[in-house]
XYZ file of C-alpha atoms in Angstrom:
721
model
C 84.150 70.340 150.869
C 87.191 71.340 149.268
C 90.575 69.536 149.491
C 93.096 71.022 151.655
C 95.190 72.716 149.181
C 92.500 73.671 146.712
C 90.310 76.451 148.176
C 88.666 79.398 146.429
C 91.487 81.810 147.270
C 94.477 79.416 147.237
C 97.488 80.777 149.380
C 99.625 77.624 148.515
C 101.667 78.404 145.242
C 102.057 82.042 146.041
C 105.170 83.858 146.820
C 103.993 84.961 150.169
C 106.715 87.132 152.047
C 108.103 85.520 155.127
C 105.755 86.027 158.057
C 108.830 86.037 160.569
C 110.893 88.488 158.057
C 110.126 91.713 159.990
C 111.138 90.194 163.331
C 114.483 89.004 161.832
C 115.479 92.147 159.827
C 114.487 94.473 162.754
C 116.603 92.320 165.398
C 113.343 91.513 167.500
C 113.572 87.614 166.677
C 115.032 85.913 169.843
C 117.767 83.545 169.124
C 119.197 81.099 171.849
C 121.764 83.390 173.237
C 119.409 86.287 173.245
C 117.169 84.765 176.071
C 117.657 86.642 179.586
C 117.195 84.797 182.824
C 117.260 86.324 186.370
C 120.614 85.675 187.850
C 122.141 84.574 184.371
C 125.917 83.663 184.553
C 128.367 82.562 181.645
C 130.109 79.370 180.886
C 133.340 79.048 178.824
C 134.736 75.546 177.947
C 138.249 74.612 178.397
C 138.992 72.080 175.572
C 141.970 69.560 175.109
C 145.120 70.361 173.380
C 145.807 66.748 172.478
C 143.893 64.290 170.437
C 144.260 61.171 172.505
C 145.274 60.220 176.017
C 144.147 60.776 179.562
C 143.688 63.807 181.828
C 146.255 63.243 184.605
C 145.515 66.439 186.433
C 143.683 69.897 186.076
C 144.888 72.973 188.012
C 142.135 75.360 188.494
C 143.740 77.632 191.433
C 144.564 80.584 189.211
C 141.066 80.454 187.411
C 139.262 80.170 190.680
C 140.937 83.098 192.259
C 140.108 85.405 189.138
C 137.515 88.102 189.927
C 134.039 87.077 189.068
C 134.558 83.418 188.821
C 132.056 81.344 190.456
C 133.160 77.815 189.955
C 135.567 75.732 187.623
C 133.877 72.229 186.882
C 136.207 69.453 186.194
C 134.246 66.390 187.400
C 131.516 65.508 185.043
C 130.367 62.619 186.798
C 126.790 64.222 187.168
C 126.193 64.281 183.396
C 126.154 61.657 180.661
C 128.353 62.598 177.553
C 128.971 60.792 174.409
C 132.539 59.956 175.406
C 134.410 58.964 178.489
C 135.286 62.311 180.243
C 138.196 60.729 182.002
C 139.952 60.079 178.519
C 140.684 62.414 175.553
C 139.019 61.246 172.394
C 139.756 64.201 170.066
C 141.503 67.649 170.055
C 139.223 70.224 171.478
C 137.373 67.959 173.569
C 135.828 69.560 176.678
C 137.681 69.014 179.861
C 136.496 71.539 182.073
C 133.834 74.257 182.358
C 134.502 77.878 183.789
C 131.406 79.478 185.080
C 131.633 83.285 186.021
C 129.400 86.481 186.443
C 130.479 87.910 183.145
C 131.715 86.362 179.791
C 134.983 88.423 179.893
C 135.779 86.907 183.420
C 134.957 83.348 182.181
C 136.855 83.640 178.863
C 139.814 84.807 180.671
C 139.691 82.372 183.522
C 139.514 79.496 181.092
C 142.974 80.539 179.775
C 144.402 80.171 183.326
C 143.361 76.580 183.702
C 146.137 74.230 183.207
C 145.735 70.609 182.151
C 148.245 67.947 182.239
C 147.804 65.019 179.809
C 149.290 61.411 179.526
C 149.291 61.765 175.691
C 148.896 58.693 173.427
C 149.809 58.472 169.569
C 147.004 59.758 167.624
C 145.474 58.823 164.265
C 143.724 61.481 162.359
C 144.583 60.946 158.794
C 142.055 58.936 156.708
C 144.881 58.081 154.337
C 147.425 56.932 156.839
C 148.539 53.312 156.432
C 147.112 52.529 159.924
C 143.728 53.986 158.928
C 141.800 50.630 158.326
C 138.297 51.043 156.601
C 135.494 48.869 158.464
C 132.026 47.965 157.772
C 129.531 50.314 159.263
C 126.105 49.441 160.849
C 123.379 50.716 158.468
C 124.797 50.758 154.915
C 125.084 47.226 153.498
C 127.133 46.011 150.494
C 125.020 45.738 147.482
C 125.468 43.715 144.117
C 123.514 42.870 141.053
C 124.946 40.908 138.029
C 128.662 40.472 137.716
C 130.125 43.780 137.731
C 133.686 42.751 137.513
C 133.331 40.716 134.452
C 131.017 43.474 132.746
C 133.714 46.100 133.466
C 136.375 43.874 131.860
C 134.393 43.355 128.726
C 132.859 46.980 128.248
C 133.956 48.856 125.209
C 134.441 52.246 126.847
C 135.574 52.631 130.748
C 136.151 55.118 133.096
C 137.511 54.285 136.405
C 138.501 57.062 138.822
C 139.220 58.083 142.370
C 137.394 61.000 143.978
C 138.197 62.877 147.090
C 136.482 65.515 149.111
C 138.059 67.537 152.073
C 136.221 67.637 155.283
C 133.850 70.626 155.272
C 132.247 72.660 158.176
C 128.716 74.079 158.439
C 129.629 77.742 159.517
C 126.362 79.092 160.218
C 125.923 82.702 161.104
C 124.511 81.752 164.678
C 127.062 80.164 166.907
C 126.110 77.120 168.835
C 124.340 78.654 172.021
C 122.573 77.449 175.068
C 120.967 78.876 177.985
C 119.922 76.515 180.665
C 117.870 77.100 183.887
C 116.682 74.991 186.577
C 113.738 75.113 188.784
C 114.190 72.458 191.390
C 114.611 69.327 189.157
C 112.790 70.902 186.153
C 114.968 72.166 183.553
C 114.243 74.756 180.746
C 116.774 75.019 177.825
C 116.854 77.821 175.279
C 118.824 76.154 172.745
C 119.880 76.123 169.035
C 118.452 72.953 167.775
C 116.854 71.401 164.715
C 114.980 68.469 166.636
C 113.034 69.858 169.631
C 111.960 66.324 170.761
C 115.365 64.728 170.522
C 117.047 67.537 172.302
C 114.423 67.281 175.013
C 115.281 63.600 175.388
C 119.185 64.149 175.387
C 119.054 66.762 178.017
C 116.644 64.552 180.090
C 119.032 61.520 179.605
C 122.205 63.366 180.224
C 120.910 65.106 183.554
C 119.032 61.856 184.723
C 115.531 63.383 184.984
C 112.322 62.413 183.378
C 111.649 63.765 179.959
C 108.504 65.679 181.000
C 110.694 67.640 183.401
C 112.537 69.221 180.539
C 111.346 71.987 178.211
C 113.430 73.062 175.208
C 112.554 76.294 173.501
C 114.109 77.095 169.856
C 111.714 79.448 167.928
C 114.550 80.769 165.794
C 117.710 79.127 164.401
C 120.278 81.361 162.739
C 121.483 78.711 160.139
C 122.410 75.174 160.652
C 122.660 73.141 157.673
C 122.609 69.960 159.750
C 124.915 71.092 162.524
C 122.144 71.466 165.079
C 120.450 68.147 164.197
C 121.848 66.374 167.176
C 122.618 67.657 170.901
C 126.229 68.064 171.109
C 128.401 67.941 174.508
C 128.360 71.751 174.963
C 124.690 71.819 175.233
C 124.787 69.092 177.821
C 127.464 70.738 179.694
C 125.367 74.047 179.871
C 122.489 72.262 181.492
C 124.817 70.305 183.826
C 126.706 73.676 184.744
C 123.295 75.410 185.621
C 122.569 72.682 187.848
C 125.887 72.667 189.624
C 125.940 76.398 190.274
C 122.075 76.758 190.724
C 121.896 79.604 188.464
C 120.938 79.988 184.838
C 123.791 79.514 182.714
C 124.790 80.782 179.220
C 127.313 78.797 176.987
C 128.101 79.973 173.571
C 130.863 78.310 171.520
C 133.449 80.442 169.917
C 134.053 80.087 166.202
C 137.138 78.213 166.991
C 135.539 75.759 169.330
C 132.692 75.184 166.979
C 135.096 73.299 164.686
C 135.511 70.680 167.135
C 132.401 71.219 169.350
C 129.985 70.125 166.709
C 130.125 67.753 163.627
C 131.074 68.321 160.015
C 130.756 66.676 156.559
C 133.430 63.891 156.721
C 136.544 63.529 154.646
C 135.637 60.916 152.071
C 137.335 58.657 149.466
C 135.579 57.095 146.566
C 136.152 54.895 143.463
C 133.535 55.033 140.681
C 133.906 52.994 137.631
C 131.516 52.977 134.616
C 131.535 50.685 131.688
C 129.458 51.065 128.366
C 129.033 49.942 124.810
C 130.166 52.422 122.180
C 126.511 53.639 121.862
C 126.646 54.698 125.551
C 124.498 52.011 126.970
C 125.805 51.537 130.491
C 126.613 48.035 131.507
C 128.169 48.273 134.743
C 128.562 50.700 137.743
C 131.058 50.039 140.551
C 131.044 52.451 143.428
C 133.269 52.150 146.594
C 133.490 54.869 149.341
C 134.771 55.364 152.682
C 134.464 58.326 155.050
C 136.049 59.325 158.408
C 134.237 58.764 161.742
C 135.112 59.102 165.483
C 136.262 56.031 167.521
C 133.910 56.931 170.266
C 130.752 57.019 168.283
C 129.621 56.159 164.771
C 128.511 58.367 161.900
C 127.953 56.891 158.382
C 127.373 59.272 155.386
C 124.783 57.949 153.025
C 126.969 58.362 149.945
C 126.079 54.987 148.142
C 122.530 55.712 147.299
C 122.488 57.651 144.165
C 124.899 55.354 141.896
C 122.778 52.357 142.785
C 119.482 53.771 141.056
C 120.105 56.945 139.181
C 120.994 55.208 135.877
C 119.939 51.791 134.419
C 122.631 49.192 134.487
C 122.322 45.343 134.742
C 125.501 45.128 136.646
C 126.320 47.050 139.754
C 128.372 46.895 143.024
C 128.423 49.190 145.922
C 130.427 49.143 149.052
C 130.859 51.677 151.881
C 133.291 51.676 154.856
C 133.985 53.894 157.845
C 137.483 54.615 159.116
C 137.571 55.276 162.813
C 139.936 58.156 163.902
C 140.875 60.234 166.768
C 138.390 62.988 165.542
C 135.216 64.572 166.779
C 132.108 62.922 165.489
C 130.991 63.868 161.931
C 127.396 64.624 161.200
C 124.821 65.641 158.578
C 125.595 68.451 156.335
C 123.223 69.626 153.649
C 122.697 66.894 151.130
C 124.293 64.320 153.488
C 125.966 61.568 151.533
C 124.027 62.322 148.327
C 126.261 65.277 147.365
C 129.286 63.225 148.161
C 128.227 60.254 145.995
C 126.692 62.242 143.247
C 129.883 64.211 142.779
C 131.615 60.804 141.941
C 128.781 59.473 139.956
C 128.135 62.523 137.792
C 131.869 63.347 137.288
C 132.157 59.785 136.034
C 129.033 60.262 133.646
C 130.594 63.318 132.192
C 134.013 61.615 131.819
C 132.325 58.629 129.944
C 130.446 60.993 127.601
C 133.674 62.615 126.797
C 135.231 59.314 126.111
C 132.289 58.380 123.816
C 132.278 61.669 122.010
C 128.457 62.168 123.122
C 126.753 64.988 124.787
C 126.529 64.372 128.412
C 122.683 65.105 128.455
C 122.153 62.372 125.829
C 124.170 59.775 127.458
C 121.695 60.316 130.717
C 118.799 60.155 128.511
C 119.960 56.782 126.853
C 120.292 55.362 130.461
C 117.038 56.524 132.074
C 115.714 53.734 134.211
C 112.093 52.739 134.022
C 111.992 51.591 137.670
C 114.258 51.657 140.677
C 116.515 48.854 140.074
C 117.883 48.616 143.646
C 114.373 47.808 145.019
C 112.413 46.728 141.876
C 109.786 49.478 142.644
C 108.284 51.836 140.305
C 108.955 55.538 140.865
C 106.275 57.614 142.434
C 107.263 60.395 140.012
C 110.323 60.800 138.083
C 110.768 63.667 135.624
C 114.670 63.923 135.365
C 114.860 63.884 131.597
C 112.319 66.916 131.773
C 114.520 68.662 134.131
C 117.525 68.122 131.950
C 115.697 69.129 128.833
C 114.087 72.342 130.335
C 117.271 73.349 132.084
C 119.218 73.101 129.151
C 117.018 75.095 127.197
C 116.939 77.800 130.101
C 120.641 77.699 130.426
C 121.513 77.687 126.816
C 123.425 74.526 126.789
C 123.250 74.407 122.891
C 126.006 77.024 122.987
C 128.320 74.643 124.666
C 131.391 73.499 122.532
C 132.168 69.893 123.505
C 135.824 70.363 122.818
C 137.675 71.310 125.898
C 139.704 74.554 125.820
C 137.727 75.642 122.702
C 135.849 78.633 124.313
C 137.634 81.708 125.324
C 136.673 85.202 126.832
C 139.914 87.283 126.896
C 142.330 85.541 129.385
C 139.321 83.228 130.629
C 138.906 79.763 129.303
C 135.094 79.218 129.373
C 133.324 75.723 130.165
C 130.060 74.738 130.606
C 128.979 71.535 132.847
C 125.877 69.690 133.940
C 125.106 67.238 136.593
C 121.892 65.515 137.662
C 120.934 65.036 141.204
C 118.368 62.883 143.326
C 117.507 62.933 146.998
C 115.028 60.635 148.707
C 111.710 61.911 149.928
C 111.315 61.366 153.581
C 108.154 61.723 155.629
C 107.813 61.144 159.408
C 104.924 61.185 161.970
C 104.013 64.664 163.193
C 101.364 65.929 165.727
C 99.764 69.270 165.308
C 97.079 71.590 167.354
C 94.960 73.893 165.536
C 92.720 76.231 167.424
C 89.997 78.780 165.854
C 89.464 81.601 168.300
C 86.297 83.712 168.733
C 87.826 86.725 167.211
C 88.290 84.536 163.794
C 92.106 84.185 164.264
C 93.620 80.663 164.219
C 96.723 79.368 166.348
C 98.479 76.399 164.899
C 101.240 74.794 166.993
C 103.781 71.947 166.688
C 107.263 71.256 167.774
C 109.130 71.626 164.679
C 112.003 73.971 163.694
C 112.973 76.471 161.266
C 116.569 76.921 160.555
C 115.899 79.230 157.520
C 113.820 77.616 154.885
C 110.581 79.446 155.849
C 108.760 76.826 157.935
C 106.660 79.540 159.684
C 105.446 81.094 156.265
C 104.909 77.741 154.422
C 103.078 76.233 157.244
C 100.812 79.294 157.485
C 100.000 78.886 153.712
C 99.068 75.399 154.270
C 96.867 76.207 157.108
C 95.282 79.153 155.595
C 94.237 77.104 152.539
C 93.057 74.133 154.483
C 90.969 76.234 156.857
C 89.590 78.753 154.269
C 90.988 81.624 156.280
C 93.250 84.592 155.115
C 96.960 84.015 155.890
C 97.278 87.081 158.128
C 94.606 85.577 160.323
C 96.964 82.524 160.992
C 99.422 82.349 164.023
C 101.794 79.451 163.475
C 104.030 78.632 166.267
C 106.983 76.206 166.453
C 110.101 75.572 168.390
C 108.745 74.518 171.901
C 108.696 71.001 173.499
C 105.318 71.934 175.034
C 103.582 72.082 171.562
C 102.723 68.637 169.922
C 105.588 66.333 168.824
C 107.371 66.828 165.351
C 110.107 65.127 163.764
C 113.675 66.460 163.366
C 113.814 69.593 160.906
C 116.295 67.712 158.766
C 116.532 65.354 155.667
C 114.039 67.433 153.628
C 111.285 65.964 155.631
C 109.755 68.969 157.283
C 107.299 70.124 154.495
C 106.118 66.611 153.711
C 105.682 65.515 157.428
C 104.660 68.608 159.173
C 102.809 70.171 156.265
C 100.769 67.038 155.804
C 100.066 67.235 159.675
C 99.048 70.707 159.393
C 96.732 70.298 156.326
C 95.282 67.262 157.977
C 94.539 68.817 161.447
C 93.258 72.026 159.583
C 90.844 70.078 157.387
C 89.516 68.119 160.312
C 88.824 71.475 162.126
C 87.236 73.098 159.306
C 85.041 69.945 158.856
C 84.195 70.010 162.504
C 83.052 73.552 162.350
C 80.940 72.820 159.328
C 79.314 69.879 160.996
C 78.473 71.785 164.051
C 76.913 74.436 161.784
C 74.521 72.126 159.832
C 73.102 70.623 162.936
C 72.674 73.982 164.822
C 69.103 75.348 164.615
C 70.315 78.832 165.026
C 72.779 78.637 161.992
C 71.842 79.815 158.549
C 73.491 76.479 157.342
C 71.179 74.335 159.398
C 70.082 71.337 157.471
C 72.415 71.454 154.629
C 74.701 68.707 153.600
C 78.244 69.312 154.814
C 79.605 68.446 151.304
C 77.720 71.521 149.936
C 79.569 73.869 152.378
C 82.777 75.593 151.228
C 84.861 78.112 153.506
C 86.330 81.451 152.099
C 87.769 84.246 154.124
C 86.728 82.223 157.310
C 83.056 82.038 156.204
C 81.073 78.914 155.565
C 78.902 79.299 152.853
C 76.484 77.390 150.545
C 75.440 78.138 146.957
C 72.877 80.531 148.137
C 74.846 83.501 149.473
C 72.181 84.258 152.043
C 72.905 80.982 153.698
C 76.538 81.693 155.294
C 78.152 81.811 158.573
C 81.543 82.911 159.762
C 83.567 80.584 162.336
C 83.632 83.416 164.759
C 79.665 83.742 164.395
C 79.173 80.197 165.351
C 81.667 80.363 168.248
C 79.927 83.543 169.616
C 76.335 82.072 169.476
C 77.602 79.118 171.484
C 79.615 81.166 173.714
C 82.709 79.292 173.065
C 86.147 81.070 173.294
C 87.617 78.713 170.695
C 87.435 75.320 169.048
C 90.452 73.145 168.562
C 91.692 69.902 167.054
C 94.801 68.057 167.726
C 95.823 65.297 165.377
C 98.666 63.185 164.355
C 99.619 62.517 160.716
C 101.321 59.195 160.063
C 102.744 58.461 156.584
C 101.394 55.324 155.070
C 103.365 52.552 153.446
C 104.036 54.169 150.152
C 107.914 54.077 150.464
C 107.391 50.007 150.548
C 105.429 50.224 147.262
C 107.240 53.178 145.368
C 110.844 54.617 144.976
C 110.309 58.327 146.028
C 112.837 60.834 145.144
C 113.114 64.557 144.100
C 115.329 65.255 141.131
C 117.312 68.046 139.589
C 119.460 69.004 136.754
C 122.145 71.659 137.500
C 124.089 73.669 134.871
C 127.145 75.747 135.427
C 129.478 78.075 133.406
C 132.764 78.725 134.644
C 135.708 81.007 133.701
C 139.232 79.759 134.323
C 142.040 82.218 134.192
C 144.374 80.585 131.916
C 147.634 81.714 133.271
C 146.712 81.866 137.097
C 144.392 78.740 137.320
C 141.609 80.829 139.094
C 138.165 79.398 138.696
C 135.138 81.792 138.778
C 131.572 80.540 138.455
C 130.049 82.929 135.848
C 126.518 81.685 136.213
C 124.305 78.616 137.383
C 120.823 77.315 136.382
C 118.909 74.455 138.131
C 115.674 72.822 137.118
C 114.089 70.533 139.852
C 111.265 67.986 140.181
C 110.146 68.552 143.795
C 106.705 68.135 143.705
C 104.284 70.745 144.653
C 105.975 74.144 145.581
C 104.138 75.729 148.289
C 105.952 78.970 148.127
C 108.007 79.758 144.802
C 110.017 82.703 146.387
C 111.208 80.571 149.386
C 111.756 77.680 146.931
C 114.032 79.919 144.649
C 115.731 81.099 147.721
C 116.506 77.487 148.853
C 117.874 76.791 145.387
C 120.180 79.842 145.203
C 121.241 79.026 148.884
C 122.249 75.425 147.681
C 123.974 76.760 144.757
C 126.148 78.874 146.872
C 126.958 76.091 149.327
C 127.838 73.951 146.489
C 130.199 76.583 145.039
C 132.007 76.592 148.290
C 132.222 72.851 148.359
C 133.500 72.760 144.819
C 135.932 75.588 144.888
C 136.893 76.831 148.533
C 135.869 74.740 151.392
C 138.467 72.427 153.159
C 138.996 71.847 156.913
C 142.779 71.379 157.330
C 143.933 69.044 160.227
C 147.539 69.063 161.454
C 147.964 65.252 161.776
C 150.811 65.683 164.180
C 148.433 66.558 167.067
C 144.934 66.610 165.508
C 144.545 70.381 165.761
C 142.273 72.044 163.038
C 144.654 74.927 161.867
C 141.883 76.907 159.912
C 139.374 76.984 162.412
C 138.210 80.563 161.717
C 136.467 82.618 159.112
C 139.648 84.024 157.763
C 141.364 80.636 156.959
C 138.276 78.499 156.174
C 136.966 79.913 152.974
C 133.292 80.124 152.054
C 131.778 82.082 149.059
C 131.153 85.745 149.492
C 129.247 88.215 147.422
C 132.161 88.314 144.958
C 131.958 84.711 144.339
C 128.104 84.783 143.353
C 127.119 86.307 140.040
C 124.271 85.002 138.153
C 122.189 82.083 139.890
C 118.583 81.061 138.729
C 116.310 78.218 139.259
C 113.042 76.753 138.061
C 110.548 74.272 139.394
C 108.468 71.849 137.223
C 104.594 72.267 137.787
C 104.026 69.056 139.604
C 102.718 67.194 142.658
C 103.531 63.862 144.258
C 100.442 62.481 146.172
C 101.718 59.245 146.367
C 104.331 60.484 148.884
C 101.997 62.595 150.858
C 98.504 64.251 150.712
C 99.959 67.660 149.926
C 102.030 66.534 147.129
C 105.212 67.874 148.129
C 108.861 66.372 147.928
C 112.003 67.515 149.763
C 113.519 70.484 148.444
C 116.264 71.691 150.882
C 118.777 69.200 150.216
C 118.324 68.279 146.432
C 119.335 71.865 145.548
C 123.034 71.311 146.528
C 123.401 67.654 145.475
C 124.497 68.101 141.776
C 126.277 71.461 142.065
C 129.921 70.462 142.903
C 129.808 67.890 139.985
C 128.386 70.366 137.508
C 130.963 72.930 138.509
C 133.879 70.269 138.266
C 132.517 69.265 134.758
C 132.572 72.885 133.664
C 136.226 73.211 134.573
C 137.044 70.168 132.503
C 135.271 71.587 129.668
C 137.064 74.747 130.006
C 140.632 73.419 130.781
C 140.780 69.645 129.610
C 141.787 68.772 133.129
C 139.519 66.551 135.068
C 139.887 67.396 138.688
C 138.392 64.746 141.059
C 139.738 66.245 144.270
C 137.671 68.985 145.948
C 137.913 71.675 146.371
C 139.432 72.771 142.991
C 142.270 74.779 143.863
C 144.878 76.632 141.795
C 147.571 74.205 142.272
C 145.287 71.440 140.883
C 144.908 73.382 137.572
C 148.492 74.820 136.954
């Protein structure tokens, strides 16, 4: 029998179009807010206009009298929220919910609700004297060697501070929830990345058993981490539906989204490197802190990359959180890694400049032969090949190492490079596969798809494992009634769910073969199972006359279908190996010498991400990561008025993101590879790694163009003039 991803007509590795593409481009894909329900009503949040204090009173008289209003909810005692609803923990916290027959009525009535506060002094500025960094729970201080002594004795030193503004996700689909109760059973159509945890959160918040909650989320219109946990508005939607005994739809406005869900937290870092004059790094010191809420903790894992990316006998790493009167931050594409890598790769570039050395050569000279943090060998590590291949594809040899030396009219032109790493995560996943009597196949699991193409890649995995054409596979996701799957986050889905799909489909294939070889009525009767291969849904031996389709076997037995439900659990490889995806990102920028305007002229990335299931989808992910990284490097910054905690640019006019005019020539390649230590299908995470090095590569290109080392993102005009 063939291995799960090596069949006669392999689909894995082909640039198969998205199987859900037609639904999306024709508008037939049903997102959370698109779900109708009999008697549906609309809910709108009333949000706090102070950052701290208590609610002394809420006047709902005018709102209640407004035509179409059903109820104004101010007592949240029947629902468990992450904060104390009697107190205000951040500007924009929900304090009331207006439920009305129409969205217009609910929205207008919400403006008629008057709230009185006993306001307290707030602290929302991470740089304020009162903002005290504190240890978190999960990220421990780390040290090896004697970093301070090594830094003092190093021949060449770079020691810099790096700051990154708060970033918001801003997906196309706004956070949306439709909730409906049938007695004590709740159905929620929601925008989520984790079906299982959303089901658990709604059950806990509403104090009902988990098996009485069904969460449905087949399509997600972008999330980037923003739907990775269940937010207050989702719980309030199910609470409101229970209170009014009708289905409720609650959709946040774009403005409410900025305080209603999390964000990439503001960060402050110090990164110091010391080396000898040949470029051998002797010491790395990394210190960082990020903002978090007072009512709950979020830690951004920014310390990982500096600890293992480059060989250094002396290293110290320390991470702290700063509790503030803000809503809770959360994961955003490349969480922690893109932040820590910006500091590390900017410092590497600065050290190379001080040494008069090519930045790629400096990285080559400090390539580790094992993970110094854990002492473990790498499962695979081809970073040097990414740098070499990427340099050739980008044309790095044309780079002039002297800043301000290359011009194109009024533009100062610069080249920059950055390396990237992101850990390979794998989690337990369960999948059901069923072969039907007509030869079609259903594969089901409660994973999500926020855009990378899960429907398509899982279809390819199933097709190869079963030996069935891809167009005969129906892959279904996004329903808590399906077998459990992990969160669609952390670049874990392909390795986790993909391995589970391959596992169950191989088992189902083998089950069909075993049935055939012991069936006296089968042409395959009496053959060894290992001598049977499956192509186009047809089980066959070397003798072409001895063959039988799956559906023939099912028809003869009178069975409508045959299925298998299996759980795939990762082994202990992460205790024996250091497992990461790697990449090298190259950027060319043009900086207007008079105006200080930065434009990315082109970018190129080369990645070691294990087996690539669908090159078209992988390339799309790489381009998307570059676009997000351009935004982080040059445009994106959430602005908070620290006088009251208000986000002043909570809209798409004032919060700047890249548009078509900002995106010119972006390209990427992936090394032909597999990592079967990490998982049986040989994949690594791909969705996060493609953004990790982008901001640093752009900042390094800006230095090469202008001679100014900007360490404060985003890189705006005033930082270059």
